[in-house]
Amino acid sequence: MSKEILVCGAGIVGLATALALGRRKQPVAILAPAPAPLPPAGDPYYPRVYAISPASQRFLAELGIWDALPAERIMPVQAMEIHGDADGGVTLDAWQAAVPQLAWIAESSEIERVLMQAARLSGISWIQDRCVGYENGAVLTEQGGQLRADLAIGADGAGSPLREAAGLRQQSRPYDDIALVTHLDAEIAHRGTALQWFREDGVLALLPLPDSARGPQVSLVWSLRAAAARVIQALPPAQQAARLEADLALATGGRLGRLAVNAPVHGFPLFLEQSQMIAPGVALVGDAAHRVHPLAGQGLNLGLGDALALAEAVAGRESFRSAGDIRVLRRYRRARAEPLLAMRVATDGLHRLFGSRAAPLAWLRNTGMSWVDRTPALKRRLIAQASGL
């Protein structure tokens, strides 16, 4: 069987890539197992939530799916407080950049749901199989199929079988951190403010969510040293919740009052990864291409940026070039080189800076944060860069 463009993987980035290509009149098919029916939206919220940047919101709106998301389950972020490990801190407000909001917090399950609906309605063909190999321009599938494609796109996650089979190099470095993720009931309203603390034991973030029937709630992402995180993970659920609540009371200084765990706790090991993104007939997007520390909340935004840039490069190619022409794919790689490098350097640099216990660095980072907080022009620049404005 022959397909001009084949997207391997049907997560958020894979679906967005297929839709972006389809919207640009490119013949595209999705190769992935049939998705399991997603449970109806309810309380508590789905475990994984994302901070959607304005640039990503515009892209999702272009795909026609942003307005299909349930508005009552999306939380606009109006401000962000960033606290150092001493007295340093920065507050970023949407009004400083003359924008309505800095980002939106949305559940991964709701984004996936509307993307799947859009893919089906758009007529994109869906091959219910899985990529397990790649040879001589053909994608090999779990069920023994061979799918020839001018361009095979690896949107199949951090362990991408397509990347491995196509021989694309990957550099990977574990952080020895685990991100603990859950949702919390808060005693004090968050007022649309995201909160972040850079601490000796890791990076703690509280992301605002829409109020539940019980009142204010936030999503916790706590990137802890792996040893400390495993101690918490090993506890029975009730003790795990009690331990987290006690630790959070100390870590946040009661910024949102008492915080109570209201959902299961999940853990994700963290890595810094960068892959060779292209080869003749093959391109990678999302986690298959790169992973960064979540302290900036930009992982999905980087993947959606890949989807848009690849679709534009392929759709804008000369009529005599195929979708998988290496010259076309180099345009995609060039378009992504600067934003990916900037985010990799920023997140890894911050992780290293706040991971050091050296007194001069502790003074430097906290003094630097306070200086930034007193410099409106620099804060506007930071907001614009993070937003893709």
Coordinates of C-alpha atoms in Angstrom, one line a residue:
M1 CA 0.0 0.0 0.0
S2 CA 1.2 3.5 -0.8
K3 CA 0.5 6.7 1.1
E4 CA 2.1 10.1 0.2
I5 CA 2.3 11.2 3.9
L6 CA 2.0 8.9 6.8
V7 CA 1.8 10.1 10.4
C8 CA 2.9 7.4 12.9
G9 CA 1.2 8.1 16.2
A10 CA -2.1 9.7 17.3
G11 CA -1.3 11.7 20.3
I12 CA -2.0 15.4 20.4
V13 CA 1.0 16.3 18.3
G14 CA 0.4 13.5 15.8
L15 CA -3.2 14.4 15.3
A16 CA -2.4 18.2 15.0
T17 CA 0.2 17.4 12.4
A18 CA -2.2 15.3 10.3
L19 CA -4.9 18.0 10.6
A20 CA -2.5 20.8 9.7
L21 CA -1.4 18.8 6.6
G22 CA -5.0 18.0 5.7
R23 CA -6.1 21.6 6.0
R24 CA -3.3 22.4 3.5
K25 CA -4.7 19.9 1.0
Q26 CA -1.9 17.4 1.6
P27 CA -2.8 13.7 1.2
V28 CA -2.2 12.3 4.7
A29 CA -3.1 9.2 6.7
I30 CA -2.7 8.3 10.4
L31 CA -1.1 5.0 11.5
A32 CA -2.0 4.2 15.0
P33 CA -4.1 1.7 17.0
A34 CA -7.8 2.6 17.4
P35 CA -8.0 5.1 20.2
A36 CA -9.8 3.9 23.3
P37 CA -13.0 5.9 24.1
L38 CA -12.2 8.8 26.4
P39 CA -14.3 9.0 29.6
P40 CA -16.7 11.9 29.7
A41 CA -15.4 15.1 31.3
G42 CA -16.0 15.0 35.0
D43 CA -14.6 15.7 38.4
P44 CA -11.8 15.3 39.2
Y45 CA -9.9 16.7 36.2
Y46 CA -7.9 14.4 33.9
P47 CA -4.4 13.9 35.5
R48 CA -2.3 15.6 32.8
V49 CA -3.0 19.2 31.9
Y50 CA -1.0 21.5 29.6
A51 CA -0.3 25.2 29.6
I52 CA -1.3 26.3 26.1
S53 CA 0.7 29.4 24.8
P54 CA -1.0 32.1 22.7
A55 CA 0.9 30.8 19.7
S56 CA -0.4 27.3 20.2
Q57 CA -3.9 28.6 20.8
R58 CA -3.8 30.4 17.5
F59 CA -2.6 27.1 15.8
L60 CA -5.4 25.1 17.4
A61 CA -7.9 27.8 16.4
E62 CA -6.6 27.5 12.8
L63 CA -7.2 23.8 12.9
G64 CA -10.8 24.6 14.0
I65 CA -10.7 22.8 17.3
W66 CA -10.1 25.5 19.9
D67 CA -13.7 26.6 20.0
A68 CA -14.8 22.9 20.3
L69 CA -13.1 22.6 23.7
P70 CA -15.5 23.0 26.6
A71 CA -14.9 26.5 27.8
E72 CA -15.9 25.6 31.4
R73 CA -12.8 23.3 31.6
I74 CA -10.3 25.8 30.3
M75 CA -8.6 28.2 32.7
P76 CA -7.0 31.4 31.4
V77 CA -3.7 32.3 33.2
Q78 CA -3.7 36.0 34.0
A79 CA -0.4 36.1 35.9
M80 CA 2.6 34.0 37.0
E81 CA 4.5 34.3 40.3
I82 CA 8.0 32.8 40.2
H83 CA 9.8 32.4 43.6
G84 CA 13.5 31.8 44.0
D85 CA 15.0 29.7 46.8
A86 CA 15.7 32.8 48.9
D87 CA 14.1 36.2 48.6
G88 CA 14.2 36.5 44.8
G89 CA 11.1 36.5 42.7
V90 CA 9.4 37.6 39.5
T91 CA 5.7 38.4 38.8
L92 CA 4.6 38.4 35.2
D93 CA 1.1 39.8 34.4
A94 CA -0.8 39.7 31.2
W95 CA -1.5 43.4 31.3
Q96 CA 2.3 44.1 31.2
A97 CA 2.3 42.7 27.6
A98 CA -1.1 44.1 26.8
V99 CA -2.5 40.6 26.2
P100 CA -5.7 39.1 27.7
Q101 CA -3.9 36.2 29.2
L102 CA -0.4 34.6 29.4
A103 CA -1.7 31.0 28.6
W104 CA -4.6 28.6 29.1
I105 CA -4.6 25.5 31.2
A106 CA -6.4 22.6 29.4
E107 CA -6.7 18.9 30.0
S108 CA -4.9 16.6 27.6
S109 CA -8.0 14.4 27.3
E110 CA -10.2 17.2 26.1
I111 CA -7.6 18.3 23.5
E112 CA -7.3 14.7 22.3
R113 CA -11.0 14.3 22.1
V114 CA -11.7 17.3 19.9
L115 CA -8.6 16.5 17.7
M116 CA -9.9 13.0 17.1
Q117 CA -13.3 14.3 16.2
A118 CA -11.8 16.8 13.8
A119 CA -9.6 14.1 12.2
R120 CA -12.6 11.9 11.6
L121 CA -14.8 14.7 10.2
S122 CA -12.0 15.8 7.9
G123 CA -11.9 12.4 6.2
I124 CA -8.3 11.7 7.1
S125 CA -7.8 7.9 6.7
W126 CA -6.9 6.0 9.8
I127 CA -4.9 2.8 9.6
Q128 CA -5.4 0.8 12.8
D129 CA -2.0 -0.6 13.2
R130 CA 1.3 0.3 14.7
C131 CA 4.8 1.2 13.3
V132 CA 7.4 -1.3 14.3
G133 CA 10.1 -0.7 11.6
Y134 CA 11.2 1.2 8.5
E135 CA 13.0 -0.2 5.5
N136 CA 13.7 1.2 2.1
G137 CA 11.0 3.9 2.3
A138 CA 8.4 1.6 3.7
V139 CA 6.9 1.7 7.2
L140 CA 6.6 -1.8 8.7
T141 CA 3.6 -2.5 10.9
E142 CA 2.8 -4.7 13.8
Q143 CA 0.3 -6.7 11.7
G144 CA 2.9 -7.4 9.0
G145 CA 2.0 -4.6 6.6
Q146 CA 4.4 -2.5 4.5
L147 CA 3.2 1.0 3.9
R148 CA 5.2 3.0 1.4
A149 CA 5.2 6.8 1.9
D150 CA 7.0 9.7 0.4
L151 CA 7.1 11.1 3.9
A152 CA 6.8 9.1 7.2
I153 CA 6.3 11.4 10.2
G154 CA 7.4 10.1 13.7
A155 CA 4.8 11.4 16.2
D156 CA 5.1 8.2 18.2
G157 CA 6.5 9.4 21.4
A158 CA 9.7 9.5 23.3
G159 CA 10.4 5.8 22.5
S160 CA 9.7 6.4 18.8
P161 CA 9.9 3.1 16.9
L162 CA 10.1 5.0 13.6
R163 CA 13.1 7.0 14.9
E164 CA 14.9 3.9 16.0
A165 CA 14.1 2.0 12.8
A166 CA 15.2 4.9 10.5
G167 CA 18.5 5.2 12.4
L168 CA 18.0 8.8 13.5
R169 CA 20.5 9.7 16.2
Q170 CA 19.3 10.7 19.7
Q171 CA 21.1 12.4 22.6
S172 CA 19.5 11.6 25.9
R173 CA 20.4 12.7 29.4
P174 CA 18.3 11.8 32.5
Y175 CA 17.8 14.5 35.0
D176 CA 17.5 12.1 37.9
D177 CA 14.2 13.9 38.6
I178 CA 10.7 12.6 38.8
A179 CA 7.7 14.9 38.2
L180 CA 4.9 14.1 40.6
V181 CA 1.5 15.2 39.2
T182 CA -1.8 15.4 40.9
H183 CA -4.7 17.9 41.5
L184 CA -5.3 19.8 44.8
D185 CA -8.2 21.5 46.4
A186 CA -7.1 25.0 47.6
E187 CA -8.4 27.0 50.5
I188 CA -7.7 30.4 48.9
A189 CA -8.7 31.3 45.3
H190 CA -5.8 31.3 42.8
R191 CA -7.3 34.2 40.7
G192 CA -5.9 32.8 37.5
T193 CA -2.3 32.9 38.8
A194 CA 0.2 30.2 38.1
L195 CA 2.7 29.8 41.0
Q196 CA 6.2 28.3 40.8
W197 CA 9.0 27.8 43.4
F198 CA 12.6 26.9 42.6
R199 CA 13.7 25.0 45.6
E200 CA 16.7 23.0 46.7
D201 CA 14.7 19.7 46.3
G202 CA 13.3 20.6 42.9
V203 CA 10.8 22.8 41.0
L204 CA 7.3 23.1 42.3
A205 CA 4.5 24.5 40.2
L206 CA 0.8 25.0 40.9
L207 CA -1.3 25.6 37.8
P208 CA -4.8 27.2 38.1
L209 CA -7.8 25.1 37.2
P210 CA -11.5 26.0 37.0
D211 CA -13.2 25.8 40.4
S212 CA -14.7 22.4 41.2
A213 CA -17.9 21.8 43.2
R214 CA -15.7 21.9 46.3
G215 CA -14.2 25.3 45.4
P216 CA -10.8 26.4 44.1
Q217 CA -8.4 23.8 42.7
V218 CA -5.0 23.7 41.1
S219 CA -2.8 21.2 39.3
L220 CA 0.5 20.2 41.0
V221 CA 3.7 19.5 39.0
W222 CA 6.5 18.9 41.4
S223 CA 9.9 17.9 39.8
L224 CA 11.6 16.3 42.7
R225 CA 15.0 14.5 43.0
A226 CA 14.3 10.9 42.0
A227 CA 15.2 9.5 45.4
A228 CA 12.8 11.8 47.3
A229 CA 10.0 11.3 44.8
R230 CA 10.3 7.5 45.0
V231 CA 9.8 7.7 48.8
I232 CA 6.5 9.4 48.3
Q233 CA 5.5 7.1 45.4
A234 CA 6.1 4.1 47.6
L235 CA 3.6 5.2 50.3
P236 CA 0.0 3.9 50.4
P237 CA -2.5 6.5 48.9
A238 CA -3.7 8.0 52.2
Q239 CA -0.1 8.4 53.6
Q240 CA 1.0 9.7 50.2
A241 CA -1.6 12.4 50.3
A242 CA -0.8 13.3 53.9
R243 CA 2.9 13.5 53.1
L244 CA 2.4 15.7 50.1
E245 CA 0.0 18.0 51.9
A246 CA 2.5 18.5 54.7
D247 CA 5.4 19.1 52.4
L248 CA 3.3 21.6 50.3
A249 CA 2.3 23.5 53.4
L250 CA 6.0 24.2 54.0
A251 CA 7.0 24.7 50.4
T252 CA 4.3 27.2 49.5
G253 CA 4.2 29.1 52.8
G254 CA 0.5 28.8 52.7
R255 CA 0.2 30.9 49.6
L256 CA -3.1 29.2 48.7
G257 CA -4.0 28.2 52.2
R258 CA -4.4 24.5 53.0
L259 CA -3.9 22.3 49.9
A260 CA -5.7 18.9 49.8
V261 CA -4.9 16.1 47.3
N262 CA -8.1 15.2 45.4
A263 CA -6.7 12.8 42.7
P264 CA -4.3 10.0 42.3
V265 CA -0.6 10.9 42.2
H266 CA 1.4 10.1 39.0
G267 CA 5.1 10.2 38.5
F268 CA 7.1 10.8 35.3
P269 CA 10.9 10.5 35.0
L270 CA 12.5 13.6 33.3
F271 CA 15.0 13.7 30.5
L272 CA 16.8 16.2 28.3
E273 CA 16.7 14.8 24.7
Q274 CA 17.4 16.0 21.2
S275 CA 17.2 13.8 18.1
Q276 CA 18.2 14.1 14.5
M277 CA 14.9 15.4 13.3
I278 CA 15.0 14.5 9.6
A279 CA 16.4 12.0 7.1
P280 CA 15.3 11.5 3.5
G281 CA 11.6 10.6 3.7
V282 CA 11.4 10.8 7.5
A283 CA 10.7 13.7 9.9
L284 CA 10.1 13.7 13.7
V285 CA 7.8 15.9 15.7
G286 CA 7.0 16.3 19.4
D287 CA 8.5 13.9 22.0
A288 CA 10.0 11.7 19.3
A289 CA 12.2 14.7 18.3
H290 CA 12.9 16.4 21.7
R291 CA 12.1 16.6 25.4
V292 CA 13.0 19.4 27.8
H293 CA 12.5 19.9 31.5
P294 CA 8.9 20.8 32.3
L295 CA 9.9 23.8 34.5
A296 CA 8.8 26.2 31.8
G297 CA 5.7 24.1 30.8
Q298 CA 6.6 24.3 27.1
G299 CA 6.9 20.7 26.0
L300 CA 3.5 20.5 24.2
N301 CA 3.9 24.0 22.8
L302 CA 7.2 22.9 21.2
G303 CA 5.5 19.9 19.7
L304 CA 2.7 21.9 18.3
G305 CA 5.3 24.3 16.8
D306 CA 6.8 21.3 15.1
A307 CA 3.5 20.3 13.6
L308 CA 2.8 23.8 12.2
A309 CA 6.3 24.2 10.8
L310 CA 6.4 20.8 9.2
A311 CA 3.0 21.3 7.6
E312 CA 4.0 24.7 6.2
A313 CA 7.3 23.4 4.8
V314 CA 5.6 20.4 3.1
A315 CA 2.7 22.4 1.8
G316 CA 4.9 25.2 0.5
R317 CA 7.3 22.9 -1.4
E318 CA 7.9 23.3 -5.1
S319 CA 5.6 21.2 -7.3
F320 CA 8.5 19.0 -8.6
R321 CA 9.6 18.0 -5.1
S322 CA 8.0 15.2 -3.0
A323 CA 6.9 15.6 0.5
G324 CA 9.9 13.7 1.8
D325 CA 12.5 15.5 -0.3
I326 CA 15.4 16.3 2.0
R327 CA 15.5 19.9 0.8
V328 CA 11.9 20.3 2.0
L329 CA 12.7 18.7 5.3
R330 CA 15.7 20.9 5.9
R331 CA 13.4 23.9 5.7
Y332 CA 11.4 22.4 8.5
R333 CA 14.6 21.7 10.5
R334 CA 15.8 25.3 10.0
A335 CA 12.5 26.7 11.1
R336 CA 12.6 24.8 14.4
A337 CA 16.3 25.1 15.2
E338 CA 16.3 28.4 17.0
P339 CA 13.1 27.9 19.2
L340 CA 14.2 24.4 20.1
L341 CA 17.7 25.5 21.0
A342 CA 16.5 28.5 23.0
M343 CA 14.1 26.4 25.1
R344 CA 16.6 23.6 25.6
V345 CA 19.3 26.1 26.8
A346 CA 16.8 28.1 29.0
T347 CA 15.3 25.1 30.8
D348 CA 18.5 23.2 31.2
G349 CA 20.3 26.3 32.3
L350 CA 17.7 27.1 34.9
H351 CA 17.7 23.6 36.2
R352 CA 21.5 23.7 36.6
L353 CA 21.5 27.2 38.1
F354 CA 19.0 26.4 40.8
G355 CA 20.4 22.9 41.3
S356 CA 23.7 24.3 42.5
R357 CA 24.2 24.9 46.2
A358 CA 27.2 27.3 45.7
A359 CA 26.6 30.5 47.7
P360 CA 27.7 32.9 44.8
L361 CA 25.2 31.2 42.4
A362 CA 22.4 31.3 45.1
W363 CA 23.0 35.1 45.5
L364 CA 23.2 35.6 41.7
R365 CA 20.0 33.8 40.8
N366 CA 17.9 35.4 43.5
T367 CA 19.4 38.9 42.9
G368 CA 18.8 38.4 39.1
M369 CA 15.2 37.5 39.6
S370 CA 14.6 40.6 41.7
W371 CA 16.3 42.7 39.1
V372 CA 14.1 41.3 36.4
D373 CA 11.0 42.0 38.5
R374 CA 12.0 45.6 38.6
T375 CA 12.5 45.9 34.8
P376 CA 9.2 46.2 33.0
A377 CA 10.7 46.1 29.5
L378 CA 12.5 42.9 30.2
K379 CA 9.4 41.3 31.7
R380 CA 7.4 42.2 28.6
R381 CA 10.2 40.6 26.5
L382 CA 10.0 37.4 28.6
I383 CA 6.2 37.3 28.2
A384 CA 6.5 37.8 24.4
Q385 CA 9.1 35.1 23.9
A386 CA 7.1 32.6 26.1
S387 CA 3.9 33.4 24.2
G388 CA 5.3 33.2 20.7
L389 CA 4.1 36.8 20.1

